[in-house]
Amino acid sequence: LGCIAVVYRKTYCPSQDSWQACVSFVVGRGPQEEELIQALALAVQEPQRKLFTLLTWDDTLAKIHELGNPKAKKPDDAPMFYQVTEPAKLLLDAGEGIPCDPMAKILKFQL
């Protein structure tokens, strides 16, 4: 079953004179809900939805495997703080899950 995080990054709070982020995790429990999640994912990726970011588990794993190998040569345009993916890659290679703290850092890195 799939899980996506839809992030609304630009909510203006006038009382604090700042922008706030709102993270929503959407999890499907069956095929019908998965179809709805896919529709939501497509809607969020539309150009007029610039305030949203879509993160999927598959995209997160791809980013970990792409940037997480400490021995691999990193491209010159590697994003800042890509190092947070390295411990996650080691855990995944060992067949373990990623604990909450490193996963939170990875999600923040992707935003």
mmCIF file of C-alpha atoms in Angstrom, residues 3 9 16 20-21 25 31 34 41 51 77 85 87 89 97:
data_model
loop_
_atom_site.group_PDB
_atom_site.id
_atom_site.type_symbol
_atom_site.label_atom_id
_atom_site.label_comp_id
_atom_site.label_asym_id
_atom_site.label_seq_id
_atom_site.Cartn_x
_atom_site.Cartn_y
_atom_site.Cartn_z
ATOM 1 C CA CYS A 3 1.942 6.442 1.255
ATOM 2 C CA ARG A 9 4.807 24.903 2.367
ATOM 3 C CA GLN A 16 3.582 35.881 13.562
ATOM 4 C CA GLN A 20 4.462 27.984 8.065
ATOM 5 C CA ALA A 21 4.569 24.457 6.643
ATOM 6 C CA PHE A 25 0.519 12.009 5.243
ATOM 7 C CA PRO A 31 -7.221 -0.358 -4.144
ATOM 8 C CA GLU A 34 -4.888 3.996 -3.864
ATOM 9 C CA ALA A 41 -0.650 13.060 -6.529
ATOM 10 C CA LEU A 51 2.851 25.685 -3.028
ATOM 11 C CA ASP A 77 25.675 19.829 -8.227
ATOM 12 C CA THR A 85 20.980 9.887 3.156
ATOM 13 C CA PRO A 87 23.124 6.388 7.286
ATOM 14 C CA LYS A 89 21.520 3.705 2.828
ATOM 15 C CA GLY A 97 14.269 -0.091 8.599
#
